[in-house]
PDB file of C-alpha atoms in Angstrom:
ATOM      1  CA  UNK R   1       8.056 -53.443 -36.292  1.00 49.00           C
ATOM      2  CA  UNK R   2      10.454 -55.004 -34.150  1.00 50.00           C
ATOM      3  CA  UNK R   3      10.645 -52.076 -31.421  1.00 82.00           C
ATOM      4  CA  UNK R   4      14.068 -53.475 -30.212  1.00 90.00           C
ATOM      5  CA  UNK R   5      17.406 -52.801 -31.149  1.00 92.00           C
ATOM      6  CA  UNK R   6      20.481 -55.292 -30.568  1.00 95.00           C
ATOM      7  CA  UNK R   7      24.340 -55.174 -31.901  1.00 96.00           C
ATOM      8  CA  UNK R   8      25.084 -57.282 -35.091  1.00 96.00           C
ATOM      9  CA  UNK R   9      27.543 -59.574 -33.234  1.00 97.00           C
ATOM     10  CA  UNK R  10      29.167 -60.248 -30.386  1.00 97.00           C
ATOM     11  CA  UNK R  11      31.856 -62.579 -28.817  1.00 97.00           C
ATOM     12  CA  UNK R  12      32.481 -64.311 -25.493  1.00 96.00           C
ATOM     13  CA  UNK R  13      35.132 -66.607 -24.503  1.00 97.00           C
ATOM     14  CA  UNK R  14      34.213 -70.068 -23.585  1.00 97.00           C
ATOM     15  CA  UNK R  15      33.947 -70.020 -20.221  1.00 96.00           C
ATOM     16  CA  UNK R  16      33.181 -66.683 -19.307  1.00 97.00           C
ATOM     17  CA  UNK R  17      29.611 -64.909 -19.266  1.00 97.00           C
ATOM     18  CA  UNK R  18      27.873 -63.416 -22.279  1.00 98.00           C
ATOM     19  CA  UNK R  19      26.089 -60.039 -22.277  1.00 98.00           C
ATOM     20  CA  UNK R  20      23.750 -59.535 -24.349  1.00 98.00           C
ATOM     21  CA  UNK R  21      21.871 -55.896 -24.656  1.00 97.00           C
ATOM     22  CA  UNK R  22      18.813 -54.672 -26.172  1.00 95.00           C
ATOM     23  CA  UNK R  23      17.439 -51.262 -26.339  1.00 94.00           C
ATOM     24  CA  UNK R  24      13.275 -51.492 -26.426  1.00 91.00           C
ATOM     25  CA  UNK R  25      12.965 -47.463 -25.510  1.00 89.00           C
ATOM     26  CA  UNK R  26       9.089 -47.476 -26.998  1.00 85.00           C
ATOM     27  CA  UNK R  27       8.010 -50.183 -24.526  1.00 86.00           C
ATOM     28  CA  UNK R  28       5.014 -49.734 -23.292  1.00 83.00           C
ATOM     29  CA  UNK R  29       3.835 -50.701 -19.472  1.00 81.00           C
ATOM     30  CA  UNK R  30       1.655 -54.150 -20.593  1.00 83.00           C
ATOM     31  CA  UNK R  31       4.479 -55.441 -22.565  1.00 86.00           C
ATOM     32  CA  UNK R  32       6.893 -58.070 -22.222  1.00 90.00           C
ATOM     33  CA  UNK R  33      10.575 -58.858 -23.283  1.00 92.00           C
ATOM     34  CA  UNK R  34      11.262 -62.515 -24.807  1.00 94.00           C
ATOM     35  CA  UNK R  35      14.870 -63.450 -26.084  1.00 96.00           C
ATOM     36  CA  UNK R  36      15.332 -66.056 -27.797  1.00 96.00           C
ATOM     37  CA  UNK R  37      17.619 -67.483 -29.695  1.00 97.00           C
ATOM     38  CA  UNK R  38      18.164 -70.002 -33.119  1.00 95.00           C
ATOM     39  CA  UNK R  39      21.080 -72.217 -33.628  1.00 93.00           C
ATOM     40  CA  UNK R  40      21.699 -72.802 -37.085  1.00 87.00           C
ATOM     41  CA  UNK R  41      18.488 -73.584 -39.218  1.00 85.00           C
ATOM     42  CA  UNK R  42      16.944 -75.024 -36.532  1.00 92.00           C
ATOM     43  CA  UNK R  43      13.703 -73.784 -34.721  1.00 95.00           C
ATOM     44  CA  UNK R  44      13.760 -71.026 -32.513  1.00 95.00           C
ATOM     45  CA  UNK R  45      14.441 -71.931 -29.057  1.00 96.00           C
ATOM     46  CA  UNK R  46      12.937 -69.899 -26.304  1.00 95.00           C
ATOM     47  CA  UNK R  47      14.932 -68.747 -23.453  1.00 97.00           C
ATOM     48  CA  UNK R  48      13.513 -66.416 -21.040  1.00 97.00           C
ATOM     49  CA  UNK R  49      10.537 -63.600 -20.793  1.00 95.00           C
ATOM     50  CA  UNK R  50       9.906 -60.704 -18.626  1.00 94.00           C
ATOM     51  CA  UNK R  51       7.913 -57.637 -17.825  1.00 92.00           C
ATOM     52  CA  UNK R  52       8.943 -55.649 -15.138  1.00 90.00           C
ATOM     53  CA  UNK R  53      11.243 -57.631 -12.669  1.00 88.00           C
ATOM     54  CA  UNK R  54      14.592 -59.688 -13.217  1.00 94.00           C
ATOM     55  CA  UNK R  55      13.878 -63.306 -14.121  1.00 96.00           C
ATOM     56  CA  UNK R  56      16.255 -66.323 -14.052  1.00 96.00           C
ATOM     57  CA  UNK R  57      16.003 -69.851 -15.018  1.00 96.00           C
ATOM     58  CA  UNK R  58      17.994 -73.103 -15.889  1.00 95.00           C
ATOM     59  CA  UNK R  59      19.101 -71.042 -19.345  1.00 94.00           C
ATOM     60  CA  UNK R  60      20.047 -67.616 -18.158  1.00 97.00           C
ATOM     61  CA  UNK R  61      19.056 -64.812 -16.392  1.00 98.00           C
ATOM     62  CA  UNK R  62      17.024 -61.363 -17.710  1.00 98.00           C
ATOM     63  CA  UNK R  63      17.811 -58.487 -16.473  1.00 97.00           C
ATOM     64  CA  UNK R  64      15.103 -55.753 -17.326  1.00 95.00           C
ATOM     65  CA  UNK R  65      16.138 -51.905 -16.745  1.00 95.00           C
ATOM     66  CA  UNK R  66      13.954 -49.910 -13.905  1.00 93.00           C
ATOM     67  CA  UNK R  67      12.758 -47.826 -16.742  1.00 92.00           C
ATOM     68  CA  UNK R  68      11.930 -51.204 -19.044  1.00 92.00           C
ATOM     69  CA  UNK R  69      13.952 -49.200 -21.711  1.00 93.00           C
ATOM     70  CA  UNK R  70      16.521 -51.845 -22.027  1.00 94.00           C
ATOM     71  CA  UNK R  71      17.517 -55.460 -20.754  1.00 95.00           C
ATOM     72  CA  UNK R  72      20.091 -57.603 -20.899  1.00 97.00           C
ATOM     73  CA  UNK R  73      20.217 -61.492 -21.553  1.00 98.00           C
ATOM     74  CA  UNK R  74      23.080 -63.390 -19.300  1.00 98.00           C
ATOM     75  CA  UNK R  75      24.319 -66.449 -20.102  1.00 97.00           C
ATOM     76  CA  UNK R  76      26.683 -67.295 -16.788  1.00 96.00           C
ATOM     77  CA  UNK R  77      28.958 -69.530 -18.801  1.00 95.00           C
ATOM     78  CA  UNK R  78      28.486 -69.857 -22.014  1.00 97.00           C
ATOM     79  CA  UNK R  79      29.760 -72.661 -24.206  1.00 97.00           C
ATOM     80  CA  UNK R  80      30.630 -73.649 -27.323  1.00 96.00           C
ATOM     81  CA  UNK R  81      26.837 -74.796 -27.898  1.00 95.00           C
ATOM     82  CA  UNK R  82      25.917 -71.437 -27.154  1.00 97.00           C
ATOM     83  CA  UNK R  83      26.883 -70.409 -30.394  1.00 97.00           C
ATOM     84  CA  UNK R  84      23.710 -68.813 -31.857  1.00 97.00           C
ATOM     85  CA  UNK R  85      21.563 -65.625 -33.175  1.00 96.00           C
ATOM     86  CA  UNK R  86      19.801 -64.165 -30.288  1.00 97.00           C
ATOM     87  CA  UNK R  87      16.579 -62.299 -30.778  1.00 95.00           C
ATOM     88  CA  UNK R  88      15.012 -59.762 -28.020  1.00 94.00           C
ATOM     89  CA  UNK R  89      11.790 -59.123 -28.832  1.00 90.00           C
ATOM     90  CA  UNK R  90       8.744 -57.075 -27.500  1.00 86.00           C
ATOM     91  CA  UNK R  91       5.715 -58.756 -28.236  1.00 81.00           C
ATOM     92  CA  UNK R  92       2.572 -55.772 -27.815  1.00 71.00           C
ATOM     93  CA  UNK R  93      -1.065 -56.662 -28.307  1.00 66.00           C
ATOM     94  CA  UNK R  94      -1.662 -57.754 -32.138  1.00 65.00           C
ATOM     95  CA  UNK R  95       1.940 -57.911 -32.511  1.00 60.00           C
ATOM     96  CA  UNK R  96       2.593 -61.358 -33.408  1.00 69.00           C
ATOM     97  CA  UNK R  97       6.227 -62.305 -32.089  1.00 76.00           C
ATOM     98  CA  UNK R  98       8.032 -59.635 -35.084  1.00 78.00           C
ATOM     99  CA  UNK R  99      11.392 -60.884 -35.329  1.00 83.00           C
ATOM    100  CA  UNK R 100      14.431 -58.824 -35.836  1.00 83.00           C
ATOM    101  CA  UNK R 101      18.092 -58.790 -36.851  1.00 86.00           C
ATOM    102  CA  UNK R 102      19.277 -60.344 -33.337  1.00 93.00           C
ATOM    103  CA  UNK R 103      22.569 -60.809 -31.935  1.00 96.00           C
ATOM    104  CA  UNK R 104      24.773 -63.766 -33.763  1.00 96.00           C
ATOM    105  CA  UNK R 105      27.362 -64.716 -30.693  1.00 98.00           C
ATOM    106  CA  UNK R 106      30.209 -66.859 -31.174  1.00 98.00           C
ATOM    107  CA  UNK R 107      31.614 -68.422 -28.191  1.00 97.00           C
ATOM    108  CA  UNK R 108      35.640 -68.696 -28.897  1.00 97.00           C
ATOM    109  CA  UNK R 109      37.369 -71.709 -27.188  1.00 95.00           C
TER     110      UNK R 109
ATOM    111  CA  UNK O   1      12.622 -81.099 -27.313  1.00 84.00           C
ATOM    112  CA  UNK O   2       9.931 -77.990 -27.927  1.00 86.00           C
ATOM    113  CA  UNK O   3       7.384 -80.708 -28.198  1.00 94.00           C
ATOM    114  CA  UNK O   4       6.038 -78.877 -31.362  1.00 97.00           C
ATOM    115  CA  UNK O   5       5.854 -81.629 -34.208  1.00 97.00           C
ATOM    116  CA  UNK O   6       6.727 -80.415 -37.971  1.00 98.00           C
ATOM    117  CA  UNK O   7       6.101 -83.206 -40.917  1.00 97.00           C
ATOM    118  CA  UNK O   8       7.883 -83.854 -43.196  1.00 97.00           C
ATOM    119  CA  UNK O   9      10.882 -82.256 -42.457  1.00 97.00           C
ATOM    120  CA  UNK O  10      12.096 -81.918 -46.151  1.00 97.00           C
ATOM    121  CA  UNK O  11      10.251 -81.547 -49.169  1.00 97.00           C
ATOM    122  CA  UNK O  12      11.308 -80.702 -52.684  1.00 98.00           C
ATOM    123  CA  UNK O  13       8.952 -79.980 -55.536  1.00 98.00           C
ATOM    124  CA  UNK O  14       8.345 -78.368 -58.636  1.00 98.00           C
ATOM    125  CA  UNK O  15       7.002 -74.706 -59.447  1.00 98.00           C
ATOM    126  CA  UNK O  16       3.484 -74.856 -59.634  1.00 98.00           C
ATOM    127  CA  UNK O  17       2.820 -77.490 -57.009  1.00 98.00           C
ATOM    128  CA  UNK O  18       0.932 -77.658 -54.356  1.00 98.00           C
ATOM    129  CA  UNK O  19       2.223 -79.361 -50.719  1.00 98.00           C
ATOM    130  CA  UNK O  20       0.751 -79.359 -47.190  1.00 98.00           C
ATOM    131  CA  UNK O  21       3.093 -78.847 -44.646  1.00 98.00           C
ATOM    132  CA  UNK O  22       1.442 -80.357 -41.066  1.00 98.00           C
ATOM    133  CA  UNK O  23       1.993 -79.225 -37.230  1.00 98.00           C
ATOM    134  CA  UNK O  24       1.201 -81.086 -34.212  1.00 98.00           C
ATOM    135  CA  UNK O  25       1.024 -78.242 -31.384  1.00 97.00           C
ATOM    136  CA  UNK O  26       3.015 -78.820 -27.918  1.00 97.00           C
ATOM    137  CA  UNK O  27       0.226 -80.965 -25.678  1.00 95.00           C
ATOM    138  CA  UNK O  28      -2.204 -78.361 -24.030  1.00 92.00           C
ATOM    139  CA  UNK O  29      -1.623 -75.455 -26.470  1.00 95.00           C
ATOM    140  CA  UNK O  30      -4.358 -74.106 -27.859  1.00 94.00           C
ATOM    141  CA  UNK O  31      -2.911 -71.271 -30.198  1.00 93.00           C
ATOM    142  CA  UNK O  32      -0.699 -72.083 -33.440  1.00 95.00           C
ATOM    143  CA  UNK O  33       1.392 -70.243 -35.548  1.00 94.00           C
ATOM    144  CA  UNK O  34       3.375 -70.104 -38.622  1.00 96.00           C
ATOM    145  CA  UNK O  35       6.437 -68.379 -40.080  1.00 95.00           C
ATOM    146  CA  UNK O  36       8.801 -68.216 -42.919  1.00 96.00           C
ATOM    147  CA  UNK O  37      12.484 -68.301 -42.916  1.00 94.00           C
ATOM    148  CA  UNK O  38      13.740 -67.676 -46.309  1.00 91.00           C
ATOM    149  CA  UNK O  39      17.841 -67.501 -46.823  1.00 80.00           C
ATOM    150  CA  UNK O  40      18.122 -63.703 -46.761  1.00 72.00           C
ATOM    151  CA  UNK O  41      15.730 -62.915 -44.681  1.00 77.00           C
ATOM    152  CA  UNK O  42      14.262 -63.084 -40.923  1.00 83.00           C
ATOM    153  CA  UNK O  43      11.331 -65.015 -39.532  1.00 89.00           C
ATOM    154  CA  UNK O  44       8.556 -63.598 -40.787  1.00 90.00           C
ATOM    155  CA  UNK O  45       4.958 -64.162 -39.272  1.00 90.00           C
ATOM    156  CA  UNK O  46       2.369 -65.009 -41.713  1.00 94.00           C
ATOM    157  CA  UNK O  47      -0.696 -66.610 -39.460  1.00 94.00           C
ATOM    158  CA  UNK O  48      -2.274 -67.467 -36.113  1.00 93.00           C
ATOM    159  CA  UNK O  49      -4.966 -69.477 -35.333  1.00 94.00           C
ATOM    160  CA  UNK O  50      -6.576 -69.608 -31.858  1.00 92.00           C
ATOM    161  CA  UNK O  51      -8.892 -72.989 -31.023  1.00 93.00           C
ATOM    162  CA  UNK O  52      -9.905 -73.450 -34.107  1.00 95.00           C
ATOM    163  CA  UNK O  53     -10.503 -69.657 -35.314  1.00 94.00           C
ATOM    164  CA  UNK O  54      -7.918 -67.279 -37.591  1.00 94.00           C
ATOM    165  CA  UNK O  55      -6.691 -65.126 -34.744  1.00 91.00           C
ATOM    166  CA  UNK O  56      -4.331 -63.004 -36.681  1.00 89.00           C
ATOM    167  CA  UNK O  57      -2.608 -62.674 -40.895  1.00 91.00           C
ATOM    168  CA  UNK O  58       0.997 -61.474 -41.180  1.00 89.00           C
ATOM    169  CA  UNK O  59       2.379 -61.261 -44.598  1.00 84.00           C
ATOM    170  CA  UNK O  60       0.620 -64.257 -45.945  1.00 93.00           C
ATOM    171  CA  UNK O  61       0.399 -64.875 -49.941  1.00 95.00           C
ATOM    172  CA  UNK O  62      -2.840 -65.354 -50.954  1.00 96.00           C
ATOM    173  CA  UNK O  63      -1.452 -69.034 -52.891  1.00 97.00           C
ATOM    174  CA  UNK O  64      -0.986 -69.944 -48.984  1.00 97.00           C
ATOM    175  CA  UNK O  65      -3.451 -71.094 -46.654  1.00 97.00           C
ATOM    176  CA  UNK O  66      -3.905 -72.796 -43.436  1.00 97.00           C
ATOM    177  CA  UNK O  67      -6.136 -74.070 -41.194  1.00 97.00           C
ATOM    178  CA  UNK O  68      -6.359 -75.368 -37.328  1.00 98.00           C
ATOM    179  CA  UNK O  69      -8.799 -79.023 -37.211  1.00 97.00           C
ATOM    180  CA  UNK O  70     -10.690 -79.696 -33.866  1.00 96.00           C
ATOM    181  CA  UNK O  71      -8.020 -81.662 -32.790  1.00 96.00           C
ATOM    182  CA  UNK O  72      -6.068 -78.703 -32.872  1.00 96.00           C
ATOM    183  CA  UNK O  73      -3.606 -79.659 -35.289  1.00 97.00           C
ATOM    184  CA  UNK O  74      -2.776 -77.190 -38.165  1.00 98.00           C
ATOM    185  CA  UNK O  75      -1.815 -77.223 -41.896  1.00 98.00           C
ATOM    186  CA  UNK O  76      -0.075 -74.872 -43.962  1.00 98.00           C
ATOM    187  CA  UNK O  77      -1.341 -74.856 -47.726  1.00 98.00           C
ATOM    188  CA  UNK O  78       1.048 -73.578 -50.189  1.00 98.00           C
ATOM    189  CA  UNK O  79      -0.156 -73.847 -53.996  1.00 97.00           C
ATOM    190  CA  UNK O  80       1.130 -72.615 -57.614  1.00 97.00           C
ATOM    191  CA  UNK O  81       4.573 -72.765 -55.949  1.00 98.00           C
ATOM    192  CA  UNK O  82       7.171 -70.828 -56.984  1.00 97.00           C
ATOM    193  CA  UNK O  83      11.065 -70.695 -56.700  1.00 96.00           C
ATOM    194  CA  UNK O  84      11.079 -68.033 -53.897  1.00 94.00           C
ATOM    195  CA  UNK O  85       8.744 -69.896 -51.606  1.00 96.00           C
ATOM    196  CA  UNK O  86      11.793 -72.620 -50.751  1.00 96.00           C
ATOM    197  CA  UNK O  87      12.081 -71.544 -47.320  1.00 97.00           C
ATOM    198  CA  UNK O  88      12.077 -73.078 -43.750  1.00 97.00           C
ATOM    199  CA  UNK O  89       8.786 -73.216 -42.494  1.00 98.00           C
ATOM    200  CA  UNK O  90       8.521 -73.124 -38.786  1.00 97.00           C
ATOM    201  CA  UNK O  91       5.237 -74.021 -36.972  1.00 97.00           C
ATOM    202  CA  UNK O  92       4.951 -72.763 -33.103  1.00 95.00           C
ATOM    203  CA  UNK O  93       2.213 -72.825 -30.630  1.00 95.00           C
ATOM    204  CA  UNK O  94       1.500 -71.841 -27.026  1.00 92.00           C
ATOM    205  CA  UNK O  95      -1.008 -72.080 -24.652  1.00 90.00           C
ATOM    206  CA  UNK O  96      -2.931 -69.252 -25.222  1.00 80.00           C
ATOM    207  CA  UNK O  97      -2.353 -66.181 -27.365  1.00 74.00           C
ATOM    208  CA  UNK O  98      -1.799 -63.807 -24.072  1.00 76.00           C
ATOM    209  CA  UNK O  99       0.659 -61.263 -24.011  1.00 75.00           C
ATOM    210  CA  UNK O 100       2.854 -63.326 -21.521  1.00 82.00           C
ATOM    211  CA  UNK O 101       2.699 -66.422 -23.034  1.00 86.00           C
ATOM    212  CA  UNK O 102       5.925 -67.881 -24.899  1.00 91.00           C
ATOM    213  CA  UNK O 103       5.523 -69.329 -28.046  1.00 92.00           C
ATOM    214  CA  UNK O 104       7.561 -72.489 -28.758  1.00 95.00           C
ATOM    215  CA  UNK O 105       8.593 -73.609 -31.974  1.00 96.00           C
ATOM    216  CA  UNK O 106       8.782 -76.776 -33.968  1.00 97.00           C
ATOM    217  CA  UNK O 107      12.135 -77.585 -35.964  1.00 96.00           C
ATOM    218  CA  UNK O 108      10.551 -76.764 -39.564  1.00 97.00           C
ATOM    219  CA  UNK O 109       9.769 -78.166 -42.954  1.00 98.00           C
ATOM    220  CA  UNK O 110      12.653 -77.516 -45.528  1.00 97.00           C
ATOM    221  CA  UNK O 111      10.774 -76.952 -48.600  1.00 97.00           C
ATOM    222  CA  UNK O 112      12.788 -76.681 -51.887  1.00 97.00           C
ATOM    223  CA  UNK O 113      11.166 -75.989 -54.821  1.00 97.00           C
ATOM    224  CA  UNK O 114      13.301 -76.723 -58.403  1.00 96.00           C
TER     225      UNK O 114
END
């Protein structure tokens, strides 16, 4: 149900910029890409959402693939507090925000 | 800050009990919604509500309920509790259920049940 498809885990030194991918190769034209991500136990936090064009805000940037088959979420220096699982999700019509697997990335001092 | 409200934020109680867990939405959000985080698994959706109405079910137990009052506040009914419903219970709303609308989520209830 998810339609997306992100690696298990990733890391990024402290510092530096974080990557993440996600594959969504079903997507259809209406829908749009969220990430977000959840540190801990606490609530999910969201980050960023898109549908066609690259988006950017106080958090990160999106950058969404000219086919829409894939994006990636960039975190342009990422921190310790950073540390989290990162979900990329496509929501469609009816679909009511399925959550996958995600991403967990650990920022290393 | 989400500005999504979750009370209590821990609760522990026995099998077969019944609790209420209570969301305040984010100010101007009409739509609500509620998920499940148990230890193993993923967030998983069990309802929506939309102004008032049931928009949409996910995988909710029939034991569970929940409704969304005028004041567009929800609560989440869970009765003849069992061990496997301890889980976080997250609450999120947004402003209306549109495809391009975010949803934003409270910090949870804990619920433990002994």
């Amino acid at each position: 149900d998810a339609k997306t498809t992100q690696p298990p885990s990733m890391d990024c030194a402290e510092g530096r910029a974080a990557n993440l991918p996600c594959n969504h190769s079903t997507i259809s034209g209406n829908e749009y890409v969220y990430w977000y991500r959840q540190i801990h136990s606490q609530g999910p936090q969201y980050i960023i959402h898109g549908l066609k064009n690259n988006e950017t805000n106080e958090m990160a940037s999106l950058i969404i693939t000219e086919d829409r088959k894939s994006s990636t979420l960039i975190l342009p220096h990422a921190t310790l507090r950073d540390t989290a699982v990162y979900y990329c999700i496509v929501r469609v019509e009816g679909n009511q925000f399925y959550f996958g697997t995600g991403t967990s990335l650990t920022v290393i001092p | 800050d989400s500005g999504v409200t979750q009370t209590p934020k821990h609760l522990i109680t026995a099998t077969g009990q019944r609790v209420t867990l209570r969301c305040s939405p984010r100010s101007g959000d009409l739509s609500v919604y509620w998920y499940q985080q148990s230890l193993d698994q993923g967030l998983q959706f069990l309802i929506q509500y939309y102004n008032g109405e049931e928009r949409a079910k996910g995988n909710i137990l029939e034991r569970f309920s929940a409704q969304q009052f005028p004041d567009l506040h929800s609560e989440l009914n869970l009765s003849s509790l069992e061990l496997g419903d301890s889980a976080l219970y997250f609450c999120a709303s947004s402003v209306e259920p549109g495809l391009g609308s975010p949803l934003h989520f409270g910090n949870g209830t804990r619920l433990t049940v002994t």
